[in-house]
PDB file of C-alpha atoms in Angstrom:
ATOM      1  CA  MET A   1      10.477  -5.799  15.210  1.00 47.00           C
ATOM      2  CA  ARG A   2      10.727  -2.241  14.178  1.00 58.00           C
ATOM      3  CA  GLY A   3       8.258   0.147  15.497  1.00 50.00           C
ATOM      4  CA  SER A   4       4.639  -0.692  15.836  1.00 41.00           C
ATOM      5  CA  SER A   5       3.123  -2.446  12.955  1.00 40.00           C
ATOM      6  CA  VAL A   6      -0.219  -2.029  14.172  1.00 41.00           C
ATOM      7  CA  PRO A   7      -1.899   0.775  12.218  1.00 40.00           C
ATOM      8  CA  PRO A   8      -4.227   3.291  13.833  1.00 39.00           C
ATOM      9  CA  SER A   9      -7.753   1.964  14.429  1.00 38.00           C
ATOM     10  CA  GLY A  10      -9.608   4.822  12.662  1.00 40.00           C
ATOM     11  CA  PRO A  11      -9.419   7.809  10.468  1.00 41.00           C
ATOM     12  CA  ALA A  12      -8.130  10.812  12.106  1.00 42.00           C
ATOM     13  CA  TYR A  13      -9.563  13.870  10.244  1.00 43.00           C
ATOM     14  CA  PRO A  14     -11.761  15.691  10.522  1.00 43.00           C
ATOM     15  CA  GLY A  15     -14.029  15.112  13.539  1.00 39.00           C
ATOM     16  CA  ARG A  16     -12.670  11.679  14.264  1.00 46.00           C
ATOM     17  CA  VAL A  17     -10.301  10.227  16.815  1.00 45.00           C
ATOM     18  CA  SER A  18      -7.195  12.287  16.791  1.00 61.00           C
ATOM     19  CA  LEU A  19      -4.533   9.682  15.754  1.00 89.00           C
ATOM     20  CA  ALA A  20      -1.615  10.662  13.701  1.00 97.00           C
ATOM     21  CA  VAL A  21      -2.104  10.192   9.834  1.00 98.00           C
ATOM     22  CA  ARG A  22       0.830   7.926   8.505  1.00 98.00           C
ATOM     23  CA  VAL A  23       2.887   9.229   5.459  1.00 98.00           C
ATOM     24  CA  ILE A  24       4.032   6.145   3.383  1.00 98.00           C
ATOM     25  CA  PRO A  25       6.509   6.182   0.545  1.00 96.00           C
ATOM     26  CA  CYS A  26       5.974   3.132  -1.795  1.00 93.00           C
ATOM     27  CA  LEU A  27       8.831   1.347  -3.384  1.00 92.00           C
ATOM     28  CA  ASP A  28       7.959  -0.666  -6.505  1.00 88.00           C
ATOM     29  CA  VAL A  29      10.787  -3.137  -6.886  1.00 90.00           C
ATOM     30  CA  ASP A  30      11.677  -4.791 -10.081  1.00 86.00           C
ATOM     31  CA  ASP A  31      14.668  -7.041 -10.273  1.00 83.00           C
ATOM     32  CA  GLY A  32      16.235  -5.508  -7.193  1.00 86.00           C
ATOM     33  CA  ARG A  33      15.749  -1.785  -8.222  1.00 88.00           C
ATOM     34  CA  VAL A  34      13.083   0.749  -7.522  1.00 86.00           C
ATOM     35  CA  VAL A  35      11.048   1.831 -10.633  1.00 81.00           C
ATOM     36  CA  LYS A  36       8.146   4.003 -11.350  1.00 65.00           C
ATOM     37  CA  GLY A  37       5.887   4.725 -14.174  1.00 55.00           C
ATOM     38  CA  VAL A  38       2.386   5.911 -15.142  1.00 50.00           C
ATOM     39  CA  ASN A  39      -0.423   3.312 -14.714  1.00 47.00           C
ATOM     40  CA  PHE A  40       2.488   0.620 -14.262  1.00 48.00           C
ATOM     41  CA  VAL A  41       4.093   1.278 -17.838  1.00 50.00           C
ATOM     42  CA  ASP A  42       6.954   3.403 -18.918  1.00 52.00           C
ATOM     43  CA  LEU A  43       9.045   2.604 -15.940  1.00 61.00           C
ATOM     44  CA  ARG A  44      11.989   4.616 -14.956  1.00 63.00           C
ATOM     45  CA  ASP A  45      14.782   3.477 -12.544  1.00 66.00           C
ATOM     46  CA  ALA A  46      14.594   5.430  -9.188  1.00 67.00           C
ATOM     47  CA  GLY A  47      17.291   3.817  -7.357  1.00 80.00           C
ATOM     48  CA  ASP A  48      18.548   1.119  -4.956  1.00 89.00           C
ATOM     49  CA  PRO A  49      15.518   0.046  -2.520  1.00 92.00           C
ATOM     50  CA  VAL A  50      17.550  -0.181   0.616  1.00 94.00           C
ATOM     51  CA  ALA A  51      19.290   3.121   0.134  1.00 93.00           C
ATOM     52  CA  LEU A  52      15.918   4.637  -0.611  1.00 92.00           C
ATOM     53  CA  ALA A  53      14.380   2.985   2.415  1.00 95.00           C
ATOM     54  CA  ALA A  54      16.963   4.276   4.650  1.00 95.00           C
ATOM     55  CA  HIS A  55      16.755   7.801   3.277  1.00 94.00           C
ATOM     56  CA  TYR A  56      12.817   7.887   3.808  1.00 95.00           C
ATOM     57  CA  SER A  57      13.256   6.515   7.315  1.00 96.00           C
ATOM     58  CA  SER A  58      15.534   9.318   8.127  1.00 96.00           C
ATOM     59  CA  SER A  59      13.504  11.854   6.397  1.00 96.00           C
ATOM     60  CA  GLY A  60      10.317  11.085   8.760  1.00 97.00           C
ATOM     61  CA  ALA A  61       8.442   8.430   6.883  1.00 98.00           C
ATOM     62  CA  ASP A  62       6.103   6.579   9.189  1.00 98.00           C
ATOM     63  CA  GLU A  63       6.066   3.282   7.201  1.00 98.00           C
ATOM     64  CA  LEU A  64       7.479   1.829   4.173  1.00 97.00           C
ATOM     65  CA  VAL A  65       5.718  -0.253   1.473  1.00 97.00           C
ATOM     66  CA  PHE A  66       7.674  -2.484  -0.964  1.00 95.00           C
ATOM     67  CA  LEU A  67       5.787  -3.943  -3.948  1.00 91.00           C
ATOM     68  CA  ASP A  68       7.557  -6.701  -6.000  1.00 90.00           C
ATOM     69  CA  ILE A  69       6.302  -6.074  -9.478  1.00 83.00           C
ATOM     70  CA  SER A  70       8.655  -8.770 -10.859  1.00 79.00           C
ATOM     71  CA  ALA A  71       6.423 -11.528  -9.107  1.00 73.00           C
ATOM     72  CA  SER A  72       8.389 -14.293 -10.625  1.00 69.00           C
ATOM     73  CA  HIS A  73      10.387 -16.819  -8.784  1.00 69.00           C
ATOM     74  CA  SER A  74      13.712 -14.959  -9.171  1.00 71.00           C
ATOM     75  CA  GLY A  75      12.011 -11.810  -8.352  1.00 74.00           C
ATOM     76  CA  ARG A  76      10.572 -13.271  -5.165  1.00 79.00           C
ATOM     77  CA  SER A  77      14.128 -14.338  -4.209  1.00 79.00           C
ATOM     78  CA  THR A  78      15.612 -10.896  -4.854  1.00 81.00           C
ATOM     79  CA  MET A  79      12.751  -9.373  -2.798  1.00 91.00           C
ATOM     80  CA  VAL A  80      13.413 -11.466   0.236  1.00 93.00           C
ATOM     81  CA  GLU A  81      16.973 -10.342   0.120  1.00 93.00           C
ATOM     82  CA  VAL A  82      15.968  -6.823  -0.124  1.00 93.00           C
ATOM     83  CA  VAL A  83      13.668  -7.176   2.789  1.00 95.00           C
ATOM     84  CA  ARG A  84      16.304  -8.700   4.935  1.00 96.00           C
ATOM     85  CA  ARG A  85      18.765  -5.990   3.997  1.00 95.00           C
ATOM     86  CA  THR A  86      16.258  -3.202   4.642  1.00 96.00           C
ATOM     87  CA  ALA A  87      15.120  -4.821   8.041  1.00 95.00           C
ATOM     88  CA  GLU A  88      18.783  -4.609   9.173  1.00 95.00           C
ATOM     89  CA  GLN A  89      18.976  -0.864   8.618  1.00 92.00           C
ATOM     90  CA  VAL A  90      15.442   0.630   8.833  1.00 95.00           C
ATOM     91  CA  PHE A  91      13.395   0.434  12.055  1.00 94.00           C
ATOM     92  CA  ILE A  92       9.971   1.764  10.966  1.00 97.00           C
ATOM     93  CA  PRO A  93       7.124  -0.583   9.822  1.00 97.00           C
ATOM     94  CA  LEU A  94       7.610  -2.354   6.516  1.00 98.00           C
ATOM     95  CA  THR A  95       4.834  -3.757   4.367  1.00 98.00           C
ATOM     96  CA  VAL A  96       5.734  -6.082   1.444  1.00 97.00           C
ATOM     97  CA  GLY A  97       3.433  -7.178  -1.300  1.00 94.00           C
ATOM     98  CA  GLY A  98       3.441  -8.322  -4.990  1.00 90.00           C
ATOM     99  CA  GLY A  99       3.585 -11.873  -6.114  1.00 89.00           C
ATOM    100  CA  VAL A 100       2.369 -13.149  -2.761  1.00 94.00           C
ATOM    101  CA  ARG A 101       0.570 -16.364  -3.620  1.00 93.00           C
ATOM    102  CA  ALA A 102       0.365 -18.657  -0.440  1.00 95.00           C
ATOM    103  CA  ILE A 103       0.696 -18.690   3.246  1.00 97.00           C
ATOM    104  CA  GLU A 104       4.328 -19.704   2.656  1.00 96.00           C
ATOM    105  CA  ASP A 105       5.013 -16.349   1.093  1.00 95.00           C
ATOM    106  CA  PHE A 106       3.550 -14.575   4.176  1.00 97.00           C
ATOM    107  CA  ASP A 107       5.953 -16.866   6.439  1.00 97.00           C
ATOM    108  CA  MET A 108       9.003 -16.093   4.246  1.00 96.00           C
ATOM    109  CA  LEU A 109       8.494 -12.406   4.117  1.00 96.00           C
ATOM    110  CA  LEU A 110       7.811 -12.015   7.831  1.00 98.00           C
ATOM    111  CA  ARG A 111      10.790 -14.089   8.680  1.00 97.00           C
ATOM    112  CA  ALA A 112      12.955 -11.744   6.355  1.00 97.00           C
ATOM    113  CA  GLY A 113      11.888  -8.732   8.412  1.00 97.00           C
ATOM    114  CA  ALA A 114       8.451  -7.531   7.021  1.00 98.00           C
ATOM    115  CA  ASP A 115       5.881  -6.451   9.605  1.00 98.00           C
ATOM    116  CA  LYS A 116       3.005  -6.769   7.442  1.00 98.00           C
ATOM    117  CA  VAL A 117       2.451  -8.572   4.038  1.00 98.00           C
ATOM    118  CA  GLY A 118       0.211  -7.330   1.178  1.00 97.00           C
ATOM    119  CA  VAL A 119      -1.740  -9.653  -0.975  1.00 96.00           C
ATOM    120  CA  ASN A 120      -3.948  -8.852  -4.086  1.00 94.00           C
ATOM    121  CA  THR A 121      -4.457 -11.462  -6.924  1.00 93.00           C
ATOM    122  CA  ALA A 122      -3.977 -14.642  -4.764  1.00 94.00           C
ATOM    123  CA  ALA A 123      -6.792 -13.429  -2.316  1.00 97.00           C
ATOM    124  CA  ILE A 124      -9.066 -12.785  -5.366  1.00 97.00           C
ATOM    125  CA  ALA A 125      -8.440 -16.429  -6.640  1.00 96.00           C
ATOM    126  CA  ARG A 126      -8.678 -17.923  -3.097  1.00 97.00           C
ATOM    127  CA  PRO A 127     -10.220 -15.464  -0.675  1.00 98.00           C
ATOM    128  CA  VAL A 128      -9.787 -18.074   2.215  1.00 98.00           C
ATOM    129  CA  LEU A 129      -6.061 -17.025   2.125  1.00 98.00           C
ATOM    130  CA  LEU A 130      -6.876 -13.877   4.139  1.00 98.00           C
ATOM    131  CA  ALA A 131      -8.507 -15.989   6.897  1.00 98.00           C
ATOM    132  CA  GLU A 132      -5.498 -18.470   7.029  1.00 98.00           C
ATOM    133  CA  ALA A 133      -2.986 -15.751   7.275  1.00 98.00           C
ATOM    134  CA  ALA A 134      -4.908 -13.859   9.800  1.00 98.00           C
ATOM    135  CA  THR A 135      -5.377 -16.869  11.979  1.00 98.00           C
ATOM    136  CA  ARG A 136      -1.611 -18.016  11.595  1.00 98.00           C
ATOM    137  CA  PHE A 137       0.118 -14.517  11.877  1.00 98.00           C
ATOM    138  CA  GLY A 138      -2.716 -12.042  12.982  1.00 98.00           C
ATOM    139  CA  SER A 139      -4.967  -9.655  11.119  1.00 98.00           C
ATOM    140  CA  GLN A 140      -2.341  -6.763  11.754  1.00 98.00           C
ATOM    141  CA  CYS A 141      -0.012  -8.659   9.446  1.00 98.00           C
ATOM    142  CA  VAL A 142      -2.587  -8.993   6.559  1.00 98.00           C
ATOM    143  CA  VAL A 143      -2.907  -6.079   4.231  1.00 98.00           C
ATOM    144  CA  LEU A 144      -5.342  -6.451   1.307  1.00 98.00           C
ATOM    145  CA  SER A 145      -3.973  -4.469  -1.814  1.00 97.00           C
ATOM    146  CA  VAL A 146      -6.964  -3.314  -3.897  1.00 98.00           C
ATOM    147  CA  ASP A 147      -6.283  -2.089  -7.415  1.00 96.00           C
ATOM    148  CA  ALA A 148      -9.385  -0.334  -8.311  1.00 98.00           C
ATOM    149  CA  ARG A 149     -10.974   1.590 -11.265  1.00 97.00           C
ATOM    150  CA  ARG A 150     -14.167   3.027 -12.406  1.00 97.00           C
ATOM    151  CA  SER A 151     -16.569   0.558 -14.253  1.00 97.00           C
ATOM    152  CA  ALA A 152     -20.224   0.894 -15.094  1.00 97.00           C
ATOM    153  CA  ASP A 153     -20.398  -2.928 -15.041  1.00 96.00           C
ATOM    154  CA  GLN A 154     -20.270  -2.987 -11.051  1.00 98.00           C
ATOM    155  CA  PRO A 155     -23.131  -1.720  -8.790  1.00 97.00           C
ATOM    156  CA  SER A 156     -20.724   0.697  -6.952  1.00 98.00           C
ATOM    157  CA  GLY A 157     -19.161   2.080 -10.097  1.00 98.00           C
ATOM    158  CA  PHE A 158     -15.607   0.721  -8.930  1.00 98.00           C
ATOM    159  CA  GLU A 159     -14.188  -2.717 -10.069  1.00 98.00           C
ATOM    160  CA  VAL A 160     -11.219  -4.694  -8.782  1.00 98.00           C
ATOM    161  CA  THR A 161      -8.349  -5.124 -11.235  1.00 95.00           C
ATOM    162  CA  THR A 162      -5.312  -7.327 -11.525  1.00 90.00           C
ATOM    163  CA  HIS A 163      -2.282  -7.368 -13.586  1.00 80.00           C
ATOM    164  CA  GLY A 164      -1.359  -3.636 -12.835  1.00 75.00           C
ATOM    165  CA  GLY A 165      -4.905  -2.475 -13.605  1.00 82.00           C
ATOM    166  CA  ARG A 166      -5.047  -4.082 -17.049  1.00 84.00           C
ATOM    167  CA  LYS A 167      -7.434  -6.979 -16.387  1.00 91.00           C
ATOM    168  CA  SER A 168     -10.770  -6.803 -14.554  1.00 95.00           C
ATOM    169  CA  ALA A 169     -11.284  -9.282 -11.659  1.00 96.00           C
ATOM    170  CA  GLY A 170     -14.973  -9.210 -12.223  1.00 96.00           C
ATOM    171  CA  LEU A 171     -15.513  -8.010  -8.684  1.00 98.00           C
ATOM    172  CA  ASP A 172     -17.244  -4.953  -7.267  1.00 98.00           C
ATOM    173  CA  ALA A 173     -14.565  -3.086  -5.356  1.00 98.00           C
ATOM    174  CA  LEU A 174     -16.848  -2.232  -2.202  1.00 98.00           C
ATOM    175  CA  ASP A 175     -18.146  -5.756  -1.928  1.00 98.00           C
ATOM    176  CA  TRP A 176     -14.665  -7.170  -2.052  1.00 98.00           C
ATOM    177  CA  VAL A 177     -13.606  -4.879   0.720  1.00 98.00           C
ATOM    178  CA  ARG A 178     -16.373  -5.940   2.896  1.00 98.00           C
ATOM    179  CA  ARG A 179     -15.798  -9.376   2.313  1.00 98.00           C
ATOM    180  CA  ALA A 180     -11.988  -9.150   3.120  1.00 98.00           C
ATOM    181  CA  GLU A 181     -12.899  -7.509   6.395  1.00 98.00           C
ATOM    182  CA  ASP A 182     -15.009 -10.176   7.251  1.00 98.00           C
ATOM    183  CA  LEU A 183     -12.356 -12.862   6.313  1.00 98.00           C
ATOM    184  CA  GLY A 184      -9.764 -11.224   8.607  1.00 98.00           C
ATOM    185  CA  ALA A 185      -7.802  -8.643   6.665  1.00 98.00           C
ATOM    186  CA  GLY A 186      -6.408  -6.092   9.039  1.00 98.00           C
ATOM    187  CA  GLU A 187      -5.912  -3.046   6.658  1.00 98.00           C
ATOM    188  CA  ILE A 188      -6.827  -1.914   3.236  1.00 98.00           C
ATOM    189  CA  LEU A 189      -4.301  -0.503   0.627  1.00 98.00           C
ATOM    190  CA  LEU A 190      -6.528   1.191  -2.005  1.00 98.00           C
ATOM    191  CA  ASN A 191      -4.836   2.004  -5.194  1.00 96.00           C
ATOM    192  CA  SER A 192      -6.900   4.057  -7.739  1.00 97.00           C
ATOM    193  CA  MET A 193      -5.687   2.878 -11.176  1.00 94.00           C
ATOM    194  CA  ASP A 194      -7.256   5.805 -12.781  1.00 94.00           C
ATOM    195  CA  ALA A 195      -5.040   8.242 -10.791  1.00 94.00           C
ATOM    196  CA  ASP A 196      -1.932   6.014 -10.438  1.00 87.00           C
ATOM    197  CA  GLY A 197       1.197   7.800 -11.429  1.00 78.00           C
ATOM    198  CA  THR A 198      -0.736  10.840 -12.847  1.00 86.00           C
ATOM    199  CA  THR A 199       0.314  13.346 -10.055  1.00 89.00           C
ATOM    200  CA  ALA A 200      -3.077  15.072 -10.460  1.00 94.00           C
ATOM    201  CA  GLY A 201      -4.442  14.248  -6.966  1.00 96.00           C
ATOM    202  CA  PHE A 202      -5.907  11.141  -5.099  1.00 98.00           C
ATOM    203  CA  ASP A 203      -9.134   9.701  -6.089  1.00 98.00           C
ATOM    204  CA  LEU A 204     -11.330  11.258  -3.422  1.00 98.00           C
ATOM    205  CA  ALA A 205     -14.475   9.874  -4.455  1.00 98.00           C
ATOM    206  CA  MET A 206     -13.109   6.249  -4.426  1.00 98.00           C
ATOM    207  CA  ILE A 207     -11.654   6.762  -1.045  1.00 98.00           C
ATOM    208  CA  ARG A 208     -15.098   8.088   0.422  1.00 98.00           C
ATOM    209  CA  ALA A 209     -16.810   5.168  -1.234  1.00 98.00           C
ATOM    210  CA  VAL A 210     -14.350   2.659   0.445  1.00 98.00           C
ATOM    211  CA  ARG A 211     -14.467   4.388   3.818  1.00 98.00           C
ATOM    212  CA  ALA A 212     -18.261   4.146   3.842  1.00 98.00           C
ATOM    213  CA  VAL A 213     -18.082   0.480   3.764  1.00 98.00           C
ATOM    214  CA  THR A 214     -15.268  -0.495   6.228  1.00 98.00           C
ATOM    215  CA  SER A 215     -13.918   0.271   9.637  1.00 97.00           C
ATOM    216  CA  LEU A 216     -10.512  -1.117   8.644  1.00 98.00           C
ATOM    217  CA  PRO A 217      -7.468   1.185   8.415  1.00 98.00           C
ATOM    218  CA  LEU A 218      -7.332   2.575   4.898  1.00 98.00           C
ATOM    219  CA  ILE A 219      -4.278   3.592   3.012  1.00 98.00           C
ATOM    220  CA  ALA A 220      -4.847   5.846  -0.087  1.00 98.00           C
ATOM    221  CA  SER A 221      -2.802   5.401  -2.874  1.00 97.00           C
ATOM    222  CA  GLY A 222      -2.455   6.778  -6.474  1.00 94.00           C
ATOM    223  CA  GLY A 223      -2.312  10.182  -7.850  1.00 94.00           C
ATOM    224  CA  ALA A 224      -0.247  12.224  -5.373  1.00 95.00           C
ATOM    225  CA  GLY A 225       1.449  15.161  -7.058  1.00 94.00           C
ATOM    226  CA  GLU A 226       2.215  18.061  -4.594  1.00 96.00           C
ATOM    227  CA  PRO A 227       1.860  18.443  -0.705  1.00 97.00           C
ATOM    228  CA  GLU A 228      -1.560  20.057  -0.983  1.00 98.00           C
ATOM    229  CA  HIS A 229      -3.035  16.644  -2.339  1.00 98.00           C
ATOM    230  CA  PHE A 230      -2.654  14.651   0.874  1.00 98.00           C
ATOM    231  CA  ALA A 231      -4.867  16.406   3.277  1.00 98.00           C
ATOM    232  CA  PRO A 232      -7.996  16.061   1.101  1.00 98.00           C
ATOM    233  CA  ALA A 233      -7.524  12.246   0.781  1.00 98.00           C
ATOM    234  CA  VAL A 234      -7.288  12.200   4.735  1.00 98.00           C
ATOM    235  CA  ALA A 235     -10.583  14.393   4.830  1.00 98.00           C
ATOM    236  CA  ALA A 236     -12.163  11.812   2.348  1.00 98.00           C
ATOM    237  CA  GLY A 237     -11.502   8.955   4.855  1.00 98.00           C
ATOM    238  CA  ALA A 238      -7.929   7.863   4.576  1.00 98.00           C
ATOM    239  CA  ASP A 239      -5.928   6.875   7.707  1.00 98.00           C
ATOM    240  CA  ALA A 240      -2.690   6.966   5.865  1.00 98.00           C
ATOM    241  CA  VAL A 241      -1.421   8.471   2.482  1.00 98.00           C
ATOM    242  CA  LEU A 242       0.989   6.643   0.137  1.00 97.00           C
ATOM    243  CA  ALA A 243       2.928   8.100  -2.535  1.00 95.00           C
ATOM    244  CA  ALA A 244       5.951   7.076  -5.023  1.00 88.00           C
ATOM    245  CA  SER A 245       6.757   9.367  -7.893  1.00 82.00           C
ATOM    246  CA  VAL A 246       6.541  12.667  -5.885  1.00 89.00           C
ATOM    247  CA  PHE A 247       9.301  11.343  -3.408  1.00 91.00           C
ATOM    248  CA  HIS A 248      11.400   9.405  -5.760  1.00 84.00           C
ATOM    249  CA  PHE A 249      11.936  12.133  -8.158  1.00 81.00           C
ATOM    250  CA  ALA A 250      12.039  14.947  -5.586  1.00 83.00           C
ATOM    251  CA  ALA A 251       8.864  16.695  -6.610  1.00 88.00           C
ATOM    252  CA  THR A 252       8.274  17.152  -2.878  1.00 93.00           C
ATOM    253  CA  SER A 253       9.487  15.680   0.483  1.00 96.00           C
ATOM    254  CA  ILE A 254       8.026  13.869   3.522  1.00 97.00           C
ATOM    255  CA  GLY A 255       8.747  16.919   5.570  1.00 97.00           C
ATOM    256  CA  ALA A 256       6.998  19.340   3.249  1.00 98.00           C
ATOM    257  CA  VAL A 257       3.947  16.813   2.999  1.00 98.00           C
ATOM    258  CA  LYS A 258       3.756  16.809   6.739  1.00 98.00           C
ATOM    259  CA  GLN A 259       4.060  20.361   7.283  1.00 98.00           C
ATOM    260  CA  THR A 260       1.297  21.104   4.737  1.00 98.00           C
ATOM    261  CA  MET A 261      -0.959  18.368   6.201  1.00 98.00           C
ATOM    262  CA  SER A 262      -0.325  19.937   9.775  1.00 98.00           C
ATOM    263  CA  ALA A 263      -1.184  23.311   8.577  1.00 98.00           C
ATOM    264  CA  ALA A 264      -4.568  22.009   7.092  1.00 97.00           C
ATOM    265  CA  GLY A 265      -5.336  20.509  10.696  1.00 97.00           C
ATOM    266  CA  VAL A 266      -4.316  16.911  10.064  1.00 98.00           C
ATOM    267  CA  PRO A 267      -2.450  15.249  13.053  1.00 97.00           C
ATOM    268  CA  VAL A 268       1.037  13.921  11.796  1.00 98.00           C
ATOM    269  CA  ARG A 269       3.925  12.355  13.679  1.00 94.00           C
TER     270      ARG A 269
END
């Protein structure tokens, strides 16, 4: 087991328990390669996932997230091998998601070396999967990935989506987060589909709204474009900040992000 896979128990800034905020690169893996686009389209090749994972680990990343965007049988087989190879070289916590459909997928990925498993669509289709996984593996292994966007059709103004944000799940995002916590999810990975890949900054209103309804550790994702974007996400309620494009294509570095966050008063490792 690499590093502690148990995330901090509460937000760290401002005026909260002073725990270090995690900086997490996200690697979207398609057929064994890391890719990145805007709103999950116009994908560009960003490199070998194992090599990138090793680079980020040595550059100060606190955790890594792999998302299998192929989500086919062959994609899952490829992903298991990527996880296994990464676990042999990288010793920080690793979350793997995308295409996780059943308790057997949790078991397979954890055995391959993942510390936590992210689940999205399968939990929407069968929410009890969260409870089953938490009972068998512990809540600390269960990460609910929430791809949310603005919608006037939901009471909170935010809806849950699937298929890379292209399809509405017909769920209010805040209600879904509350239910997931009750079922046993141990962490929320909140990705703003409105902000994803835009590099215009995190969706602060969405982060604040989700923070208000859950005590679970909250990872903010979607929209990071420069080091100055990260501290406001923490101020809005995030325990961890996740980014992809800005790291993969060298717009900034983990070191620069941590330095800027620290200067803003955010505790970092």
